[in-house]
Amino acid sequence: MKITRQAFLALLAAAARAFPRPRRMAMAIDLAKCWKDRGCTRCSQACHAAHNVPQIPDRRREIKWIWKDRFENAFGEESASPAVAGAPVPLLCNHCEHPACVKVCPTGATFKRASDGLVMMDEHRCIGCRYCMAACPYGSRSFNWSDPRPFLRTIDPAYPTRTKGVVEKCTFCAERLARGGQPACVEVCPPKAMVFGDAADPSSAVAQLLQTRHAFRRKPELGAGPNVFYLL
Amino acid sequence: MTVLAKAMLGGRAYRWWLTALAAAIVTGVLLWLRQWHQGLAVTGMSRDVAWGLYIGQFTFFVGVAASAVTVVLPYYLHAWRAFARVVILGELLAIASIVVSLLFVLVDMGRPDRLLNVLLHPSPSSLMFWDMLALAGYLALNVIVARAALAAEIDGAPPATWTRGLVLLSIPWAVSIHTVTAFLYAGLAGRPFWLTAAMAPRFLASAFAAGPALLILLCGAFRYDIGEEALCKLRLVMTYAMTANVFLALMEVFTAFYSGIPGHAAPYSSWTWLSGGFAAAALALALGRSRYAPAAVFASLAIDKGVVLIPAGFIPSPSGAVTPYIPTAVELGIVLAIWSVGALLVTILFRVAIAARELDAGASPQCLAS
């Protein structure tokens, strides 16, 4: 059977559409930019408002998707020189290449999305065993120790609230990405310290940054392969 | 009235005992309903210490269940007749322990109504999936084997030959349940206190000490004479296993502190040292052949594995925070209730087994406080 050049190319294009190259969504956080205002909490405010994350007064039971902690707590005492010790670092789910949470989840309630590498959470399937919290080396996961709704001042109807007894975490704003947007924290950051995109695409802004700047990650020795990078 | 029904009846002390257990269980159910209503916020657990007493007790009782192998293996594999009177008790204790450990998992769940998701969405990459399979299989094996053995005993006949294959299968299966339970923790890269290849061996060693210790205590409580030889051997198993356990614990201490890796030494708090001290004292009593050794060994392991091991793994948190974990009264009440379920099961199962045995021997049942 003979095939014309045109038909061959059309076939190739169809195959490329049917099997798209998987994307690897990643974030690069420029700490020097972030530290222009060390007291800024706009990223967590925007995130927590967009996702109906409750403000729980008891610190031990708090729920947080993105928050700030001291440099030495994020990267270990040994890596904190006096220049950076005490400086606040934004922390969130690292959407790891090899997420320990996904490996241990007994129901597949948390899973890694093949198309773009996002570590997702199905709060309707979660049985609340908290194995993922024991497994996550980054403390990125929160459990609803009680009903979160009384702790919500306002509820954004565009995003579901959760029930007591399930785990939740940052999703890289999967719902905003689906609409072609950027994560809420990236969008709101005043000094534009966060850059988000497809690290597997060499032309993306995040891939360019990771090529040209010194980037480091939390606990790289564990082999989880975090997709949140910090630039200094 | 059948012999079995008679075995269920007893004197005044026995009835008080049952009443106390029932009261503890009812209280526990009410507390659990409160936990169901208000969430796990009624416990002392937190974002940083995600597992506490419930998962600790689960771990400990999986060990007690696995320890049936310390009487099953010598009796069935090596035809060691001295354990003839105790082997059924070991199997029944395993049944009660598995039920107890499963109850501890159930009360720890945030959404127990979704328990079946574990079966509806099987996830072979999760050790919890394998642990569920191992525990369910072990429970089934022991129920079938113990039931057949009891039935044979009541009929005054030797156990059916088809049970032998199942009994032999239950030996490696017992080892597997506690190995898989150790793997739940020992495979987590981010928890240095648990990340140790010695976890499974140490689990087995402490289980094979705690189990025989509890069997000795129970035989005493039921005034059931298993014979001097069997008692002596049980104490020997307990002592050797406890020695191995303390030895392995010291190996952990060496590696954590000589390596000097901060994350590995950090989980050693005053609680860890205190419970280690208890274990050493219990071992000293066992080596000195003290009559209090079984109680000391059992208590020290119930604390070390059932209380300290799990929360200690969460210290420090991934960002270096040390969040104290103090169980609440609600949590303790629920734990007490689940212990009471175990005690109730043991009371009933042991009385039946002992009655069947005495019937066999042509004597009257000699049971707890009857």
XYZ file of C-alpha atoms in Angstrom:
602
model
C 0.000 0.000 0.000
C 1.272 3.398 -0.997
C 0.910 6.392 1.234
C 1.163 9.984 0.087
C 3.456 12.401 1.836
C 0.482 14.456 2.932
C -1.335 11.478 4.414
C 1.831 10.366 6.197
C 2.258 13.761 7.815
C -1.414 13.873 8.816
C -1.034 10.445 10.399
C 2.028 11.634 12.280
C 0.191 14.690 13.571
C -2.748 12.560 14.701
C -0.373 10.223 16.549
C 1.280 13.191 18.249
C -2.133 14.448 19.364
C -3.141 11.002 20.597
C 0.069 10.553 22.589
C 1.033 14.017 23.823
C 4.404 14.412 25.428
C 3.792 14.323 29.191
C 4.379 17.656 30.840
C 6.209 18.073 34.124
C 4.810 21.024 35.974
C 7.325 22.694 38.246
C 7.765 25.863 40.247
C 10.837 27.978 40.812
C 10.807 30.389 43.745
C 13.315 33.220 43.645
C 14.048 33.735 47.333
C 15.853 37.059 46.837
C 12.677 38.453 45.301
C 10.493 36.838 47.950
C 12.593 38.413 50.706
C 11.923 41.956 49.471
C 9.031 41.836 51.922
C 9.632 39.185 54.564
C 6.324 39.758 56.275
C 4.292 39.216 53.097
C 1.704 36.423 53.287
C -0.145 37.170 50.058
C 0.556 33.726 48.536
C -0.978 31.776 51.396
C -3.851 34.243 51.747
C -4.753 33.956 48.058
C -4.358 30.170 48.052
C -6.324 29.588 51.227
C -9.145 31.897 50.111
C -9.346 30.259 46.678
C -9.461 26.745 48.118
C -11.580 27.268 51.229
C -8.719 26.369 53.555
C -9.946 27.014 57.115
C -8.164 29.236 59.616
C -7.912 26.955 62.650
C -6.728 28.746 65.808
C -5.122 25.609 67.327
C -1.688 25.547 65.650
C -1.369 21.817 66.222
C -4.460 21.128 64.114
C -3.932 23.767 61.432
C -4.538 23.164 57.746
C -2.155 24.816 55.317
C -1.460 24.441 51.619
C 1.276 27.044 51.309
C 2.994 28.700 54.229
C 6.322 30.142 55.295
C 8.924 28.632 57.606
C 12.458 29.625 58.562
C 15.225 28.762 56.098
C 16.903 26.352 58.518
C 13.612 24.525 59.115
C 13.074 24.160 55.389
C 16.590 23.102 54.435
C 18.190 21.906 57.685
C 20.417 23.633 60.218
C 23.566 22.729 58.269
C 22.533 24.595 55.127
C 21.634 27.865 56.856
C 24.464 30.377 56.793
C 23.999 33.510 58.938
C 23.003 35.358 55.766
C 19.849 33.290 55.326
C 19.152 31.911 58.822
C 15.704 32.919 59.971
C 14.610 34.092 56.536
C 11.101 32.936 55.615
C 10.798 30.348 52.848
C 7.481 29.567 51.140
C 6.694 25.851 51.530
C 4.078 23.820 49.693
C 3.553 20.364 48.223
C 6.586 19.540 46.083
C 4.612 17.464 43.534
C 7.486 14.980 43.611
C 8.657 12.797 40.742
C 8.475 9.817 43.129
C 5.911 10.882 45.718
C 6.053 8.814 48.914
C 2.449 9.793 49.693
C 1.206 8.193 46.466
C 3.225 5.047 47.082
C 1.743 4.456 50.539
C -1.887 5.495 49.920
C -3.981 2.317 50.371
C -6.854 3.501 48.166
C -5.284 5.571 45.383
C -6.985 8.633 46.893
C -3.763 10.501 46.252
C -2.207 9.905 42.852
C 0.260 11.335 40.376
C -1.387 12.595 37.202
C 0.354 11.101 34.187
C -0.325 14.035 31.856
C 1.457 16.718 33.859
C 2.925 15.157 37.021
C 0.603 16.890 39.452
C 0.153 15.001 42.738
C -3.603 15.053 43.127
C -5.933 14.321 46.004
C -9.393 12.762 45.808
C -10.917 13.758 49.126
C -13.957 11.621 48.348
C -11.926 8.442 48.316
C -9.618 9.254 51.250
C -10.242 6.998 54.274
C -8.331 9.279 56.644
C -5.623 6.770 57.614
C -2.959 9.535 57.486
C -0.337 7.153 56.081
C 0.503 9.854 53.519
C 1.228 12.291 56.363
C 3.610 9.789 57.927
C 5.270 9.260 54.544
C 5.601 12.848 53.259
C 9.122 14.064 54.116
C 8.051 17.689 53.687
C 5.062 18.041 56.033
C 2.976 19.163 53.070
C -0.205 17.414 54.103
C -2.942 18.466 56.499
C -5.686 16.404 58.090
C -9.148 17.643 58.940
C -9.157 16.789 62.643
C -12.640 18.300 62.866
C -15.251 19.756 60.516
C -13.419 22.582 58.695
C -16.527 24.548 57.725
C -17.072 26.419 61.018
C -13.531 27.808 60.597
C -14.236 29.337 57.181
C -15.085 33.029 57.340
C -16.174 33.110 53.720
C -16.792 30.204 51.402
C -15.842 30.431 47.734
C -18.622 28.477 45.995
C -16.328 27.827 43.033
C -14.246 25.347 45.058
C -15.483 22.460 47.225
C -15.069 22.453 50.986
C -13.900 19.306 52.756
C -15.346 17.105 55.494
C -13.741 16.077 58.759
C -11.547 12.998 58.591
C -9.800 13.497 55.235
C -6.358 14.714 54.191
C -5.779 17.677 51.867
C -2.904 19.623 50.342
C -1.767 21.936 47.566
C -2.766 20.748 44.070
C -0.717 23.305 42.070
C -4.174 24.803 41.395
C -5.226 22.032 39.013
C -8.590 23.772 38.621
C -6.942 27.015 37.453
C -4.496 25.198 35.145
C -7.470 23.484 33.505
C -8.778 26.923 32.586
C -5.386 27.900 31.190
C -4.472 29.964 34.252
C -1.563 30.037 36.675
C -1.586 28.924 40.330
C -3.142 31.507 42.650
C 0.096 32.021 44.628
C 2.102 32.635 41.443
C -0.461 35.110 40.161
C -0.760 37.129 43.364
C 2.929 37.307 44.373
C 3.791 41.061 44.328
C 7.477 40.712 43.304
C 6.665 37.816 40.923
C 9.046 35.592 42.866
C 7.325 32.386 41.737
C 7.591 31.054 38.206
C 5.437 28.106 37.216
C 5.406 26.036 34.059
C 6.341 22.864 32.218
C 9.899 21.962 33.152
C 9.940 19.308 30.411
C 9.554 22.055 27.791
C 13.015 23.624 27.332
C 11.499 26.869 26.082
C 9.358 27.427 29.195
C 10.311 30.189 31.614
C 10.756 27.740 34.488
C 13.015 25.449 32.430
C 15.115 28.473 31.386
C 15.490 29.560 35.024
C 16.523 26.063 36.122
C 19.098 26.016 33.294
C 20.683 29.338 34.115
C 20.297 29.864 37.859
C 21.537 27.922 40.883
C 18.481 25.983 41.962
C 18.127 23.713 44.970
C 15.401 21.570 46.490
C 14.355 20.336 49.913
C 15.906 17.039 51.060
C 17.147 15.968 47.604
C 19.010 13.049 49.234
C 15.711 11.237 49.843
C 15.207 10.714 46.125
C 11.636 11.979 46.015
C 12.514 14.446 43.265
C 10.637 17.580 44.331
C 9.312 19.799 41.539
C 9.445 22.932 43.641
C 12.839 24.594 43.185
C 14.355 27.461 45.126
C 16.673 30.013 43.503
C 19.285 32.073 45.288
C -27.088 -27.862 78.817
C -23.998 -28.473 76.728
C -20.527 -28.452 78.163
C -19.762 -25.319 76.204
C -22.763 -23.470 77.572
C -21.719 -24.554 81.061
C -18.257 -23.150 80.411
C -19.825 -19.766 79.851
C -21.419 -19.724 83.277
C -19.517 -18.902 86.414
C -19.523 -17.567 89.915
C -19.981 -14.117 91.343
C -16.447 -12.852 90.608
C -16.757 -14.060 87.030
C -20.031 -12.180 86.587
C -18.495 -9.010 88.047
C -15.596 -9.373 85.631
C -17.963 -9.618 82.664
C -19.960 -6.648 83.956
C -16.804 -4.541 84.249
C -15.715 -5.459 80.717
C -19.178 -4.702 79.350
C -19.182 -1.331 81.108
C -15.761 -0.453 79.652
C -16.908 -1.514 76.180
C -20.138 0.486 76.362
C -18.207 3.544 77.579
C -15.752 3.090 74.729
C -18.519 2.852 72.141
C -20.027 6.091 73.476
C -16.614 7.791 73.354
C -16.060 6.513 69.838
C -19.440 7.921 68.797
C -18.267 11.243 70.166
C -15.051 10.922 68.163
C -17.132 10.038 65.094
C -19.239 13.134 65.651
C -16.483 15.638 66.480
C -13.609 14.163 64.505
C -10.199 12.966 65.632
C -9.694 16.391 67.231
C -10.869 14.673 70.437
C -7.527 12.819 70.497
C -4.073 14.179 71.304
C -2.851 13.696 67.731
C -1.858 16.646 65.586
C -0.608 17.738 62.173
C 2.932 16.905 63.286
C 2.151 13.698 65.218
C -0.330 12.072 62.853
C -0.368 8.677 64.583
C -0.539 7.989 68.310
C -1.793 5.425 70.767
C -4.232 3.753 68.353
C -1.632 2.829 65.737
C 0.888 1.989 68.480
C -1.532 -0.456 70.104
C -2.405 -1.873 66.683
C 1.284 -2.592 66.120
C 1.743 -4.166 69.524
C -1.236 -6.520 69.168
C -0.242 -7.659 65.684
C 2.912 -8.832 67.461
C 0.952 -10.665 70.153
C -1.050 -12.352 67.395
C 2.090 -13.406 65.531
C 3.569 -14.861 68.718
C 1.196 -17.849 68.561
C 3.935 -19.289 66.398
C 6.079 -19.753 69.523
C 3.760 -22.564 70.641
C 2.422 -23.678 67.247
C 5.835 -24.266 65.692
C 7.334 -26.513 68.424
C 4.084 -28.464 68.773
C 3.160 -29.046 65.148
C 6.498 -28.888 63.366
C 8.634 -30.618 65.971
C 5.853 -32.650 67.659
C 6.890 -31.215 71.006
C 4.159 -32.763 73.170
C 4.750 -30.596 76.235
C 2.869 -27.777 74.484
C -0.205 -29.990 73.937
C -2.155 -28.191 76.633
C -1.177 -24.664 75.611
C -1.134 -24.699 71.815
C -4.877 -24.098 71.423
C -4.626 -21.167 73.840
C -1.908 -19.647 71.648
C -4.156 -19.888 68.602
C -7.144 -18.420 70.443
C -4.993 -15.594 71.783
C -3.939 -14.879 68.188
C -7.606 -14.605 67.161
C -8.405 -12.164 69.963
C -5.260 -10.129 69.215
C -6.053 -9.796 65.509
C -9.576 -8.621 66.347
C -8.106 -6.097 68.786
C -5.519 -4.831 66.300
C -8.148 -4.422 63.557
C -10.355 -2.468 65.976
C -7.428 -0.139 66.670
C -7.058 0.534 62.939
C -10.786 1.165 62.659
C -10.892 3.760 65.452
C -7.850 5.526 63.979
C -9.537 6.124 60.616
C -10.845 9.560 59.785
C -13.532 8.055 57.564
C -14.222 4.510 58.819
C -17.363 4.533 56.660
C -15.006 4.283 53.672
C -13.104 1.244 54.987
C -14.102 -0.816 51.944
C -12.210 1.601 49.666
C -9.136 -0.431 50.588
C -10.715 -3.403 48.802
C -12.537 -1.440 46.083
C -9.336 0.309 45.007
C -6.581 -2.198 45.801
C -3.172 -0.487 45.809
C -0.345 -3.033 45.782
C 2.280 -0.299 46.179
C 0.908 0.426 49.662
C 2.107 -1.754 52.519
C -1.229 -1.103 54.198
C -2.929 -3.094 51.435
C -0.628 -6.063 52.094
C -1.033 -5.717 55.837
C -4.813 -5.926 55.465
C -4.465 -9.100 53.379
C -1.950 -10.629 55.793
C -4.068 -9.891 58.862
C -7.327 -11.085 57.315
C -5.661 -14.290 56.116
C -4.066 -14.935 59.490
C -7.373 -14.385 61.270
C -9.109 -16.833 58.923
C -6.347 -19.443 59.311
C -6.474 -19.299 63.096
C -10.270 -19.345 63.271
C -10.440 -22.437 61.041
C -7.598 -24.256 62.798
C -8.694 -23.427 66.341
C -12.316 -24.293 65.606
C -11.345 -27.657 64.161
C -9.039 -28.360 67.099
C -11.744 -27.458 69.626
C -14.363 -29.541 67.868
C -12.009 -32.510 67.801
C -11.230 -32.040 71.475
C -14.923 -31.972 72.432
C -15.495 -35.147 70.416
C -12.447 -36.694 72.056
C -10.968 -37.305 68.612
C -7.604 -36.310 67.137
C -7.710 -33.113 65.019
C -8.758 -33.628 61.410
C -5.787 -34.293 59.138
C -6.777 -31.553 56.672
C -6.020 -28.925 59.307
C -2.330 -29.821 59.361
C -1.579 -28.044 56.082
C -3.303 -24.911 57.354
C -1.399 -25.062 60.636
C 1.916 -25.333 58.803
C 0.874 -22.429 56.560
C 0.058 -20.348 59.635
C 3.721 -20.516 60.766
C 5.309 -18.444 57.973
C 2.082 -16.446 57.805
C 2.558 -15.387 61.438
C 6.051 -14.170 60.637
C 4.711 -12.337 57.598
C 2.043 -10.357 59.440
C 4.568 -8.770 61.734
C 7.177 -8.304 59.031
C 4.675 -6.474 56.842
C 3.578 -4.405 59.849
C 7.219 -3.392 60.391
C 7.491 -2.522 56.686
C 4.615 -0.048 57.159
C 7.093 2.122 59.040
C 10.550 0.940 57.983
C 10.064 1.989 54.357
C 9.425 5.684 54.947
C 12.373 7.769 53.758
C 11.367 10.818 55.748
C 11.159 9.154 59.199
C 14.702 8.339 60.351
C 13.585 6.743 63.640
C 11.712 4.048 61.731
C 13.976 3.852 58.690
C 15.949 0.835 59.845
C 16.421 -2.650 58.474
C 16.350 -3.903 62.077
C 12.690 -2.899 62.443
C 11.154 -6.212 61.289
C 13.619 -8.432 63.208
C 13.084 -6.311 66.305
C 9.311 -6.486 65.878
C 9.507 -10.282 65.739
C 11.828 -10.462 68.762
C 9.628 -8.221 70.905
C 6.508 -10.105 69.737
C 7.975 -13.480 70.656
C 8.727 -12.069 74.112
C 5.397 -10.313 74.723
C 3.251 -13.206 73.449
C 4.642 -15.999 75.660
C 4.694 -13.539 78.590
C 0.972 -12.896 78.099
C 0.250 -16.628 77.694
C 2.003 -17.352 80.996
C 0.056 -14.573 82.719
C -3.251 -15.803 81.256
C -2.649 -19.415 82.271
C -2.016 -18.094 85.779
C -5.168 -15.994 85.723
C -7.254 -18.969 84.557
C -5.488 -21.250 87.066
C -4.823 -23.536 84.152
C -1.895 -25.862 84.621
C 0.030 -26.311 81.383
C 2.702 -28.386 83.088
C 6.092 -27.424 84.486
C 7.964 -28.324 81.292
C 5.758 -26.175 79.060
C 5.860 -23.263 81.477
C 9.637 -23.487 81.693
C 9.965 -23.547 77.889
C 7.614 -20.570 77.467
C 9.690 -18.565 79.919
C 12.837 -19.580 78.070
C 11.397 -18.422 74.717
C 10.284 -15.174 76.351
C 13.726 -14.560 77.866
C 15.690 -15.300 74.696
C 13.338 -13.194 72.589
C 13.524 -10.320 75.069
C 17.316 -10.537 75.034
C 17.287 -10.330 71.242
C 14.893 -7.379 71.407
C 17.029 -5.387 73.834
C 20.138 -6.274 71.814
C 18.552 -4.979 68.614
C 17.400 -1.821 70.417
C 21.000 -1.195 71.489
C 22.096 -1.653 67.856
C 19.692 1.127 66.911
C 21.143 3.386 69.597
C 24.684 2.719 68.393
C 23.910 3.500 64.767
C 21.912 6.609 65.622
C 24.534 8.132 67.877
C 27.857 6.905 66.470
C 26.897 7.979 62.945
C 26.156 11.391 64.396
C 23.445 12.150 61.817
C 21.273 14.694 63.629
C 17.927 13.376 62.344
C 18.699 9.899 63.634
C 19.502 10.931 67.201
C 16.748 13.541 67.501
C 13.830 11.112 68.074
C 15.478 9.795 71.245
C 13.542 11.688 73.905
C 13.242 11.095 77.629
C 10.241 8.848 76.842
C 12.317 6.625 74.584
C 15.022 6.290 77.231
C 12.469 5.650 79.989
C 10.779 2.871 78.035
C 14.196 1.458 77.127
C 14.999 1.451 80.838
C 11.797 -0.481 81.553
C 12.735 -3.046 78.910
C 16.211 -3.462 80.402
C 14.719 -3.910 83.883
C 12.232 -6.489 82.569
C 15.074 -8.347 80.866
C 17.031 -8.356 84.129
C 14.013 -9.866 85.918
C 13.663 -12.500 83.194
C 17.345 -13.417 83.316
C 17.092 -13.590 87.119
C 14.087 -15.946 86.728
C 11.909 -13.656 88.789
C 8.251 -14.674 89.063
C 7.388 -11.122 88.040
C 9.331 -11.405 84.781
C 6.330 -12.201 82.488
C 4.357 -9.221 83.811
C 7.393 -6.928 83.516
C 8.256 -8.114 80.000
C 4.667 -7.733 78.804
C 4.209 -4.294 80.380
C 7.539 -2.926 79.155
C 6.841 -4.056 75.575
C 3.264 -2.771 75.662
C 4.791 0.612 76.508
C 7.817 0.486 74.214
C 6.013 -0.739 71.111
C 2.433 0.178 71.968
C 2.967 3.712 73.253
C 6.427 5.153 72.485
C 7.521 3.762 69.108
C 4.868 5.398 66.928
C 4.765 8.982 68.271
C 8.595 8.971 68.533
C 8.772 8.441 64.767
C 7.106 11.827 64.298
C 9.813 13.636 66.271
C 11.073 15.920 64.960
C 8.565 16.976 62.299
C 9.776 17.368 58.690
C 10.593 20.998 59.491
C 12.350 20.193 62.762
C 9.493 21.003 65.155
C 8.992 18.954 68.309
C 5.257 18.759 68.967
C 4.359 16.947 72.175
C 1.764 14.192 71.984
C -0.376 13.629 75.054
C -3.278 11.185 74.661
C -6.637 12.558 75.777
C -9.115 10.906 78.165
C -11.335 10.057 75.179
C -8.437 8.294 73.475
C -7.558 6.381 76.643
C -11.200 5.376 77.145
C -11.390 3.986 73.609
C -8.102 2.119 74.107
C -9.405 0.650 77.365
C -12.601 -0.448 75.606
C -10.690 -2.252 72.869
C -8.524 -3.962 75.493
C -11.791 -5.006 77.134
C -13.065 -6.503 73.874
C -9.846 -8.504 73.772
C -10.206 -9.549 77.399
C -13.810 -10.597 76.803
C -12.840 -12.682 73.774
C -9.981 -14.290 75.685
C -12.229 -14.994 78.691
C -14.849 -16.745 76.594
C -12.518 -18.542 74.195
C -10.138 -19.724 76.928
C -12.998 -20.969 79.151
C -14.398 -22.977 76.281
C -10.997 -24.398 75.379
C -10.173 -25.229 78.987
C -13.598 -26.799 79.530
C -13.136 -28.927 76.430
C -9.705 -29.965 77.667
C -10.959 -30.857 81.139
C -13.857 -32.747 79.582
C -11.286 -34.673 77.627
C -9.378 -35.415 80.803
C -12.581 -36.360 82.581
C -12.265 -33.637 85.180
C -14.505 -30.688 86.005
C -13.731 -27.307 84.445
C -11.349 -25.201 86.475
C -11.813 -21.725 85.211
C -11.309 -18.148 86.173
C -13.026 -17.433 89.469
C -15.660 -20.123 88.934
